[in-house]
Tab-separated table of C-alpha atoms and ligand atoms in Angstrom:
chain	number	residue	atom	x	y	z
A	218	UNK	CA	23.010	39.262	-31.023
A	219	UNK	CA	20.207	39.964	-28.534
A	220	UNK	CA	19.395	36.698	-26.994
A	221	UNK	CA	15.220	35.955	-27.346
A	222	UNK	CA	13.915	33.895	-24.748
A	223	UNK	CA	10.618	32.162	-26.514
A	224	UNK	CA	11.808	32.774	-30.369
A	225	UNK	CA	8.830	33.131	-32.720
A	226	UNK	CA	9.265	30.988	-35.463
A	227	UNK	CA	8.086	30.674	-39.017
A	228	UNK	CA	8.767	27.885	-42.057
A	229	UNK	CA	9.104	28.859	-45.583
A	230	UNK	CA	8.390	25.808	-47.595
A	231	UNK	CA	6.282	23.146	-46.276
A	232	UNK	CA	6.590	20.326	-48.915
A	233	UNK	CA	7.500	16.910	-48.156
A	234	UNK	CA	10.597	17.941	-45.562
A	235	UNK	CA	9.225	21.119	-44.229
A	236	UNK	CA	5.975	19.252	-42.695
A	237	UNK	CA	8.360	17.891	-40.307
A	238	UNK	CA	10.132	21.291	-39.628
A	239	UNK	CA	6.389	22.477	-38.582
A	240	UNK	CA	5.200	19.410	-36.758
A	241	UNK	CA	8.298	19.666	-34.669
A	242	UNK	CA	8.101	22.944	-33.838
A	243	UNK	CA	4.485	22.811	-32.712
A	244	UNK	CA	5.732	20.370	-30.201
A	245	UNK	CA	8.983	22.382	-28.898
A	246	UNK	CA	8.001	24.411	-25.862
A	247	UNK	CA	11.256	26.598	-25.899
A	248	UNK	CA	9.341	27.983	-29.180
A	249	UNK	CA	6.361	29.555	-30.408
A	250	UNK	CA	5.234	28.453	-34.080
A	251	UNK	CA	3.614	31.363	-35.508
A	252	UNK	CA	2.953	30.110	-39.238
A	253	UNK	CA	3.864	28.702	-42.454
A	254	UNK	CA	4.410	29.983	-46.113
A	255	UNK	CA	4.475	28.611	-49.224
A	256	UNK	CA	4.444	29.428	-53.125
A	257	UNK	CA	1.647	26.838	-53.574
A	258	UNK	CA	-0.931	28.346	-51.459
A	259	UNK	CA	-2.951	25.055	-51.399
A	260	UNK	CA	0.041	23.494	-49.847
A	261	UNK	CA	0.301	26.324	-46.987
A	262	UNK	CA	-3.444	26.347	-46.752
A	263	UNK	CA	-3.375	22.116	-45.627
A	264	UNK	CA	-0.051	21.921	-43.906
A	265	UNK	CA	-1.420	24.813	-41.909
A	266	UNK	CA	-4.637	23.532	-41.007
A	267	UNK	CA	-2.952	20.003	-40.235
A	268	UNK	CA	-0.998	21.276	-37.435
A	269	UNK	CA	-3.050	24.275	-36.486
A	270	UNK	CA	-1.356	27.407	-37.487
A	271	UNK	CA	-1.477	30.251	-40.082
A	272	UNK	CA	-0.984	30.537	-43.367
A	273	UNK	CA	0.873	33.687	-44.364
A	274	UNK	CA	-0.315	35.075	-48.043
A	275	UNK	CA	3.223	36.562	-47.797
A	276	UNK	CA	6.850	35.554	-46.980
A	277	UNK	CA	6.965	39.614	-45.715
A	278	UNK	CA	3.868	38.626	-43.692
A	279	UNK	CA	5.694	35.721	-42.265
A	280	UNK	CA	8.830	37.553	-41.478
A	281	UNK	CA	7.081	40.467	-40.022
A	282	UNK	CA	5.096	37.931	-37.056
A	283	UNK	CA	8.285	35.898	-36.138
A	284	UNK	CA	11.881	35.842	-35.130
A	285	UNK	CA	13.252	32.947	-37.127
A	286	UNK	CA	12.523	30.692	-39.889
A	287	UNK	CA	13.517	27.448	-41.514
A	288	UNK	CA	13.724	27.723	-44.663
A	289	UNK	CA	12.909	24.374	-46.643
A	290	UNK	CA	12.055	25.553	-50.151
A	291	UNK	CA	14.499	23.653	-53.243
A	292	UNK	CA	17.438	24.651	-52.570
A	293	UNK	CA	18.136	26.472	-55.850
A	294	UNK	CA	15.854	28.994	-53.580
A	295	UNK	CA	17.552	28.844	-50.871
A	296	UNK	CA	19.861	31.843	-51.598
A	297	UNK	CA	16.863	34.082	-52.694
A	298	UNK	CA	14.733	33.328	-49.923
A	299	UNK	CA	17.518	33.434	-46.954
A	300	UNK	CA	18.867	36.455	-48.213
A	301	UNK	CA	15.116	38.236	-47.625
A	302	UNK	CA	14.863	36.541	-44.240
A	303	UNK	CA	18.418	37.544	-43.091
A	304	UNK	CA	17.983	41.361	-44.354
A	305	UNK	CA	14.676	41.329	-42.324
A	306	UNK	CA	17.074	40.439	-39.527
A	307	UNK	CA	15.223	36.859	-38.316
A	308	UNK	CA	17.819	33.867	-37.696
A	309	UNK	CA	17.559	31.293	-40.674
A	310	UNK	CA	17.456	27.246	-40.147
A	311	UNK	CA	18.075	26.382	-43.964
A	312	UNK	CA	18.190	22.748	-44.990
A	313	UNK	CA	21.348	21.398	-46.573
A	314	UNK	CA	23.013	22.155	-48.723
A	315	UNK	CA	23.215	25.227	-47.903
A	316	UNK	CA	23.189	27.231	-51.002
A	317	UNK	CA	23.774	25.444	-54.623
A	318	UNK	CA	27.095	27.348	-54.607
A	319	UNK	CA	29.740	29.030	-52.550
A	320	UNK	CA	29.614	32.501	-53.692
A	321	UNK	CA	25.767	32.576	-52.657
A	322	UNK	CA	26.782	30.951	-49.076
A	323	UNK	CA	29.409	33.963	-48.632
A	324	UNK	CA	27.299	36.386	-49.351
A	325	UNK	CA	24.884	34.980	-46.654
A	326	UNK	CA	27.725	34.232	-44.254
A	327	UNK	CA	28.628	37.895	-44.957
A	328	UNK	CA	24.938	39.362	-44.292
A	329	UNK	CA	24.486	37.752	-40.879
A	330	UNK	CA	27.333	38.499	-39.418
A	331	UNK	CA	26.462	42.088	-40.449
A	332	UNK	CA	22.309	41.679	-39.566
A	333	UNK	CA	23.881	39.598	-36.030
A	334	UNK	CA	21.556	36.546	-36.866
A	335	UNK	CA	22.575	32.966	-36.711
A	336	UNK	CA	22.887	30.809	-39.586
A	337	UNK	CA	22.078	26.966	-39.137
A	338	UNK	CA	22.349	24.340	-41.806
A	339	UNK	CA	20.388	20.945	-41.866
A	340	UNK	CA	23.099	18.586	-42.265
A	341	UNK	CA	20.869	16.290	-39.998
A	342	UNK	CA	22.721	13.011	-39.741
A	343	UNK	CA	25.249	15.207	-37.440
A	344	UNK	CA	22.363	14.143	-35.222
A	345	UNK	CA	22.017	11.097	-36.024
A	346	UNK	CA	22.094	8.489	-32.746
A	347	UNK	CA	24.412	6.092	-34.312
A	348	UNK	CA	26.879	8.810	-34.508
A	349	UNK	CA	25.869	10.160	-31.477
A	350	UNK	CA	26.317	6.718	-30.063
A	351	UNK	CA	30.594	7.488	-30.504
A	352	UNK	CA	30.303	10.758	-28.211
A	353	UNK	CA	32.603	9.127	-25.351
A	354	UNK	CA	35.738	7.461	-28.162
A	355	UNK	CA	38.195	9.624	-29.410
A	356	UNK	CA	38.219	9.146	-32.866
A	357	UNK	CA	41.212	9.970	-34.849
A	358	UNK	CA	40.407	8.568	-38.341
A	359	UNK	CA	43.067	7.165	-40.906
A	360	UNK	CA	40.716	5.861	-43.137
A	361	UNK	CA	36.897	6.461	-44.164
A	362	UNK	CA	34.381	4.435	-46.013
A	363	UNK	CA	31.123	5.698	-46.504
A	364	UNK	CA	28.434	4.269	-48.815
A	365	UNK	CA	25.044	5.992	-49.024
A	366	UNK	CA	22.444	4.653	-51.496
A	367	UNK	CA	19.015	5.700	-52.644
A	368	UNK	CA	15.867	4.498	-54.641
A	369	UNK	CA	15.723	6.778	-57.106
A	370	UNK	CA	13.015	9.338	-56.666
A	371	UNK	CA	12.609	12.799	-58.344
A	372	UNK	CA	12.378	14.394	-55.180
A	373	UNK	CA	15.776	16.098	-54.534
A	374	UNK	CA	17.012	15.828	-58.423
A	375	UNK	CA	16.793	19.878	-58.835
A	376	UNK	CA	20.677	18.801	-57.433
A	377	UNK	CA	23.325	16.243	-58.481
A	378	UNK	CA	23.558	13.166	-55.968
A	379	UNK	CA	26.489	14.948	-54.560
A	380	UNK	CA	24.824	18.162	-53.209
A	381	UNK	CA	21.890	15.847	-52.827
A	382	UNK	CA	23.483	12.802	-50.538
A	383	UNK	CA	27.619	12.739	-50.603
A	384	UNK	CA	27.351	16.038	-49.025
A	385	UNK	CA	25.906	14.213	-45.478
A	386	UNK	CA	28.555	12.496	-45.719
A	387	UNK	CA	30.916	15.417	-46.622
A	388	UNK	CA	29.653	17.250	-43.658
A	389	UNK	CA	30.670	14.565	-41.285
A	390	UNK	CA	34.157	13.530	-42.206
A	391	UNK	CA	35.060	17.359	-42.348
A	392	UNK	CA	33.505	17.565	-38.831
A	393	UNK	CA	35.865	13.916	-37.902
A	394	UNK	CA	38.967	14.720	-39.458
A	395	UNK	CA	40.410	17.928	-38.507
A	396	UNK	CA	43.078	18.808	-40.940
A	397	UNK	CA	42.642	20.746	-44.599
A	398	UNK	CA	42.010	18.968	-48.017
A	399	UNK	CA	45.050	18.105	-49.771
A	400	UNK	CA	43.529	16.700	-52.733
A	401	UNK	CA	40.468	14.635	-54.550
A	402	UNK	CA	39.781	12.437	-56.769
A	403	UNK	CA	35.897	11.917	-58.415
A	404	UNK	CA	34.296	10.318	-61.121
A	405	UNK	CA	30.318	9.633	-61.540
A	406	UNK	CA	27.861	8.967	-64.293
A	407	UNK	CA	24.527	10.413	-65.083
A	408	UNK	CA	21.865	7.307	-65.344
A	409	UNK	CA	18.391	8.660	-64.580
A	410	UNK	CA	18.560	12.662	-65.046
A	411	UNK	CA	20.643	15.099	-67.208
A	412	UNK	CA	22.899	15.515	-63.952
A	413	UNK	CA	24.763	13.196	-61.857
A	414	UNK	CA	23.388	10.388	-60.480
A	415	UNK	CA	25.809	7.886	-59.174
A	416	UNK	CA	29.277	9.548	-57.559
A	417	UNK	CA	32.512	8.080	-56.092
A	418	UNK	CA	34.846	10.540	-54.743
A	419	UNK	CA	38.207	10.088	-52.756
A	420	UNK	CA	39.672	13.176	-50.249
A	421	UNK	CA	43.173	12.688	-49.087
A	422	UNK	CA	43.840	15.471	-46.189
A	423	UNK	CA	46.625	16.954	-44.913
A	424	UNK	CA	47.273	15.134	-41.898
A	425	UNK	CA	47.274	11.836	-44.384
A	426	UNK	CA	43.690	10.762	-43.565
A	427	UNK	CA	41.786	9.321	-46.538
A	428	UNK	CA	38.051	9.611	-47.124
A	429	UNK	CA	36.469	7.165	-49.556
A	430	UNK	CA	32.506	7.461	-50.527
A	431	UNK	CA	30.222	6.456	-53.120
A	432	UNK	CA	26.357	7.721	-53.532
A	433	UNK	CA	23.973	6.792	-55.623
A	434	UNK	CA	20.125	7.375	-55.973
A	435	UNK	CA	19.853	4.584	-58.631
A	436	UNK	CA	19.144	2.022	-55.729
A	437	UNK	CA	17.251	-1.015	-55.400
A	438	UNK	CA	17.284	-0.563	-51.444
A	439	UNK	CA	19.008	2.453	-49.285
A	440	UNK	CA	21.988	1.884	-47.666
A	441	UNK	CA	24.008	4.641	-45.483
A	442	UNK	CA	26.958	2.909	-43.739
A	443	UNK	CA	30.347	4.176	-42.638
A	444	UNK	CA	32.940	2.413	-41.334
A	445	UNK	CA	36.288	4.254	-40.049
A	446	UNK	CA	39.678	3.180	-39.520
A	447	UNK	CA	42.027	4.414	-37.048
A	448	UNK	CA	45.356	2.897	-34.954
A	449	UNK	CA	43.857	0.313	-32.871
A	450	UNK	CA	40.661	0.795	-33.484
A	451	UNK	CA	37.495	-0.266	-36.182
A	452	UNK	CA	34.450	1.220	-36.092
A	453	UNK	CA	30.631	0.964	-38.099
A	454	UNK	CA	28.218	2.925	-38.144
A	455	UNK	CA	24.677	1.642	-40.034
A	456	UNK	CA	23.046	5.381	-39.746
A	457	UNK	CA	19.334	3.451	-41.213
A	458	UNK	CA	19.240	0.342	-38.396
A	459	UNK	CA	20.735	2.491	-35.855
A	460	UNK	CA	24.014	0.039	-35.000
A	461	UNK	CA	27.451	1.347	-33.858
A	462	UNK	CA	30.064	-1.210	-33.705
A	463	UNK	CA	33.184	-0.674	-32.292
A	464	UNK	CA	36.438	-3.668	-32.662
A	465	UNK	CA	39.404	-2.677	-30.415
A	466	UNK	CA	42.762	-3.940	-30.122
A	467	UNK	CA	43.566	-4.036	-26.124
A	468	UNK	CA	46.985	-4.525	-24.817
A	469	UNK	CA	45.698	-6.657	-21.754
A	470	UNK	CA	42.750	-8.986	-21.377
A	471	UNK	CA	39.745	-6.515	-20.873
A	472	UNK	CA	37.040	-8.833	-18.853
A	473	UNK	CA	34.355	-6.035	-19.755
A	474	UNK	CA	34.757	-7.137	-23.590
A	475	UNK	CA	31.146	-8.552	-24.910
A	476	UNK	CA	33.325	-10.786	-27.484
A	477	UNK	CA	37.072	-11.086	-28.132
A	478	UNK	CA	39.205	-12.795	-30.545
A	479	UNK	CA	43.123	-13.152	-29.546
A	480	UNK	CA	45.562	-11.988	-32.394
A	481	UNK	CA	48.579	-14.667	-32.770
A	482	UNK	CA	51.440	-12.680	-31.350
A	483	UNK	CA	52.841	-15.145	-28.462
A	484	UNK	CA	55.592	-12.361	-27.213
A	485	UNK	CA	52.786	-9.275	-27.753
A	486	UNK	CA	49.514	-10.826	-26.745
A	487	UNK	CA	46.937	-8.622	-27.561
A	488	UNK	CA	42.747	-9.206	-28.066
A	489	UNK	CA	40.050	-7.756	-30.411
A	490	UNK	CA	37.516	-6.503	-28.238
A	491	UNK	CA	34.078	-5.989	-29.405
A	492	UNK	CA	31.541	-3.657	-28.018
A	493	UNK	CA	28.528	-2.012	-29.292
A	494	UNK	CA	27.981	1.163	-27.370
A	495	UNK	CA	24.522	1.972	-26.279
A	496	UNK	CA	22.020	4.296	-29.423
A	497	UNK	CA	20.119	5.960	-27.578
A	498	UNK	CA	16.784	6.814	-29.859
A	499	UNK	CA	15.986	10.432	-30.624
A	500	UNK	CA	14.561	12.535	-33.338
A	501	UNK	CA	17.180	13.921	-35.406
A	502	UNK	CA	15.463	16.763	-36.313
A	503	UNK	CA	13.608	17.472	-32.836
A	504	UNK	CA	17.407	17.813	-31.914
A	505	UNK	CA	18.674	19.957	-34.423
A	506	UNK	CA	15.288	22.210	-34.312
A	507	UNK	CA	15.594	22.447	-30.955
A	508	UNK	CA	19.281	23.525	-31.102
A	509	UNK	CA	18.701	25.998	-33.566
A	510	UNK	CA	16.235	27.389	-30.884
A	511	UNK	CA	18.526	27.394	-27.824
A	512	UNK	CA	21.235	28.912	-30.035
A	513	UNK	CA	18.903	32.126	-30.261
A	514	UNK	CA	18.128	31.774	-26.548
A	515	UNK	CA	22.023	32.491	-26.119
A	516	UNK	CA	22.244	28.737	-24.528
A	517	UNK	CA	23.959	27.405	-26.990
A	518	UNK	CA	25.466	27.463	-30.293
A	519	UNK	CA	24.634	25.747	-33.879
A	520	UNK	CA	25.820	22.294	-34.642
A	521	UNK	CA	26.361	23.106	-37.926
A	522	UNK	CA	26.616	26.964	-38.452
A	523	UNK	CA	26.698	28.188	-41.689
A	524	UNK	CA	30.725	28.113	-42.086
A	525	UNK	CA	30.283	24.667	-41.469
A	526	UNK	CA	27.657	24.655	-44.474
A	527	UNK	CA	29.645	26.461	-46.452
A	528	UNK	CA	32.770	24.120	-46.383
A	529	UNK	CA	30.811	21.042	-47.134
A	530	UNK	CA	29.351	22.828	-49.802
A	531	UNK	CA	32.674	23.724	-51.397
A	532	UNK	CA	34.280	20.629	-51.070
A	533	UNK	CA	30.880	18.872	-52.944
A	534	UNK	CA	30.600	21.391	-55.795
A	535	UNK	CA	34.745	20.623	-55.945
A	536	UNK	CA	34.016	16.576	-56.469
A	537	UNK	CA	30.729	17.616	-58.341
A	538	UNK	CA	33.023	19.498	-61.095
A	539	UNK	CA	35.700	16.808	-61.688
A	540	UNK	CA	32.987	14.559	-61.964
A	541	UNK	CA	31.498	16.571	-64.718
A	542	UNK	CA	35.598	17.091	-66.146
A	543	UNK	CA	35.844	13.263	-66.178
A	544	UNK	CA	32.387	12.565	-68.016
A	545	UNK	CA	32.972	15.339	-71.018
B	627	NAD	P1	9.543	19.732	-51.791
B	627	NAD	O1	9.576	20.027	-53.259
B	627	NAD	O2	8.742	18.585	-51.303
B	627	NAD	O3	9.036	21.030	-50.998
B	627	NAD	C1	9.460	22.330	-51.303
B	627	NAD	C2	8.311	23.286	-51.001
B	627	NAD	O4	8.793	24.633	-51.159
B	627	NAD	C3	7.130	23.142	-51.969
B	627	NAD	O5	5.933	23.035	-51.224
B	627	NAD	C4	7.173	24.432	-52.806
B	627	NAD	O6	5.878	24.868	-53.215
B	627	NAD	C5	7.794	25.395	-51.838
B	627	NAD	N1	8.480	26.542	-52.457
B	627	NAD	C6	9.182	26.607	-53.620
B	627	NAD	N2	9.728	27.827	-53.769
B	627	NAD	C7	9.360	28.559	-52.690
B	627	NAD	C8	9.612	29.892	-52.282
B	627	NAD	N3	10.380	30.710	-52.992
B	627	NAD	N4	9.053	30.314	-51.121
B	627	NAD	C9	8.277	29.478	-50.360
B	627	NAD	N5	7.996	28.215	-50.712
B	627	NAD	C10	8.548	27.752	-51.855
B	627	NAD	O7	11.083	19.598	-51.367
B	627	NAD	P2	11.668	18.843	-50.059
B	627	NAD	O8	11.953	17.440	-50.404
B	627	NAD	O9	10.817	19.162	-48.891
B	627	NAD	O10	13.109	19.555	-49.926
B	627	NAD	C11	13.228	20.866	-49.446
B	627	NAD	C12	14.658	21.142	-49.022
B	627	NAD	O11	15.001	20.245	-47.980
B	627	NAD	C13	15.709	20.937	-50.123
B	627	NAD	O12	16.716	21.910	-49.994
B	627	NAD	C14	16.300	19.591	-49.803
B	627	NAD	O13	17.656	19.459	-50.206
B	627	NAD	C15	16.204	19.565	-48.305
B	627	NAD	N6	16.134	18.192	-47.781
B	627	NAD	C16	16.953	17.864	-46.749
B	627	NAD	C17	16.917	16.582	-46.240
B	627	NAD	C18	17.821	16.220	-45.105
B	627	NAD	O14	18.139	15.060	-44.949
B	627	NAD	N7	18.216	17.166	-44.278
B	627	NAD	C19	16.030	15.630	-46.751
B	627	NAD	C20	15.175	16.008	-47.789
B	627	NAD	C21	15.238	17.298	-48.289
């Protein structure tokens, strides 16, 4: 790959999500936004004119003016439309999931490593400050809850809540815990569409780690919370409010702790120190966009490449099918 020192970017899909993709990329300097495109040429036509670009009449029109694209159509499109972006040899940003299913991510995986352009997958809340917040602890995970709740909307119910929301969450624990999947165990029920709608899954790893999560987008209020267990060590993370909490057993009084508790052990005396490590406040997609960018620079690489996308994928449309085995 030839490295491209002010990539020329276009987005393909500017609905609710791909606004943002083009308002952000206005703003980054490393780039240069050269348009949008859209089926609904009313759409392209205002998101255009909002942030002062072009509307291509074409996604060949697009591709032929720019270097990259995000690509922020449905995602049963996603396939289609990366596969013409990636043959036309321009680096693709496509929102997660990736693909609706793992034959269609090979085959992309496959094509740009043959066309030598980068894949990057939106699995955003990678860049979330919260997590962010845990960059200096070395986590080694024995246990994983994760709850992530929605009010139900019909936006983002072309997909089943676990290629929809779980798959965040998938994303993350396969980027925590780094041993294979031994085994899972699912089970969900459709509520407000023909698909699934509320899903609890359970991945036991190799290494003995268990991951436990539950989404749902049949919500009264959203909720995205993980909390992970490890020797010594508890953490939360409340990915919405932005709070990382961190409880530590120390061996020896630690004066720096904000709060302690002792545990009763009068030959072992040991404390529960408390600590809340510093989130420091960021766009999550200004991040990602703008790592996407310095990946085609050469500077650096994607924080979720499209292997990356690929497993979560896999592992989702895994607990997605023994949902649907459990329910029929
Ligand atoms: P949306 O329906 O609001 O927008 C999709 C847009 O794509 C529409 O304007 C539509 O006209 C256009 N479109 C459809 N087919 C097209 C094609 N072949 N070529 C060009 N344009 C086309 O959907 P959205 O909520 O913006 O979601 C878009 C994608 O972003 C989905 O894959 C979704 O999963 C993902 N998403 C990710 C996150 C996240 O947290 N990272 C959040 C929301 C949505």
């Amino acid at each position: 790959m030839n490295p491209i020192l002010k990539p020329r970017i276009g987005v393909v899909g500017v609905g609710h999500l791909g606004q943002h993709h083009v308002k952000h990329y206005q703003k980054l300097s490393s780039a240069a936004l050269v348009g949008v495109f859209d089926t609904d040429m009313n759409r392209a036509n205002e998101i255009a004119s909002a942030y002062n670009t072009t509307a291509f009449p074409s996604v060949n029109e697009l591709l032929n003016s720019c270097d990259a694209v995000s690509i922020v159509t449905p995602t049963v499109q996603h396939a289609s439309v990366a596969e013409k972006c990636i043959r036309a040899r321009k680096h693709v940003f496509i929102e997660k999931p990736i693909t609706t299913t793992v034959d269609e991510a090979d085959a992309l995986i496959h094509q740009a490593g043959k066309n030598g352009v980068i894949i990057q997958v939106g699995h955003i809340e990678r860049l979330n400050p919260a997590l962010r917040a845990l960059g200096d602890y070395a986590l080694n995970p024995k246990y994983i809850e994760v709850q992530r709740l929605a009010p139900y909307t019909a936006r983002g119910t072309d997909v089943p809540v676990v290629l929809d929301l779980m798959i965040h969450d998938i994303d993350i624990i396969l980027a925590l815990v780094s041993s294979p999947v031994k085994s899972i165990h699912a089970s969900g029920v459709s509520l407000m569409t023909d698909s699934v709608d509320i899903a609890n899954a359970r991945i036991r790893f190799e290494n003995g780690t268990v991951a436990s999560m539950t989404s749902s987008r049949v919500a009264k209020d959203k909720v995205r919370k993980t909390k992970i267990f490890q020797k010594d060590m508890y953490v939360t993370i409340d990915f919405l409010l932005g709070l990382t909490e961190v409880y530590r057993v120390m061996s020896d009084k630690n004066p720096k702790a904000i709060l302690t508790a002792p545990l009763s052990e009068e030959n072992n005396p040991r404390e529960i120190a408390y600590k809340k490590p510093p989130v420091i406040s960021a766009d999550a997609m200004q991040l990602e966009l703008a790592n996407f960018i310095a990946s085609i620079q050469g500077e650096e690489t994607p924080i979720v490449d499209g292997i990356a996308g690929r497993e979560a994928l896999d592992i989702a449309i895994q607990i997605h099918d023994m949902i649907l085995e459990d329910i029929h």
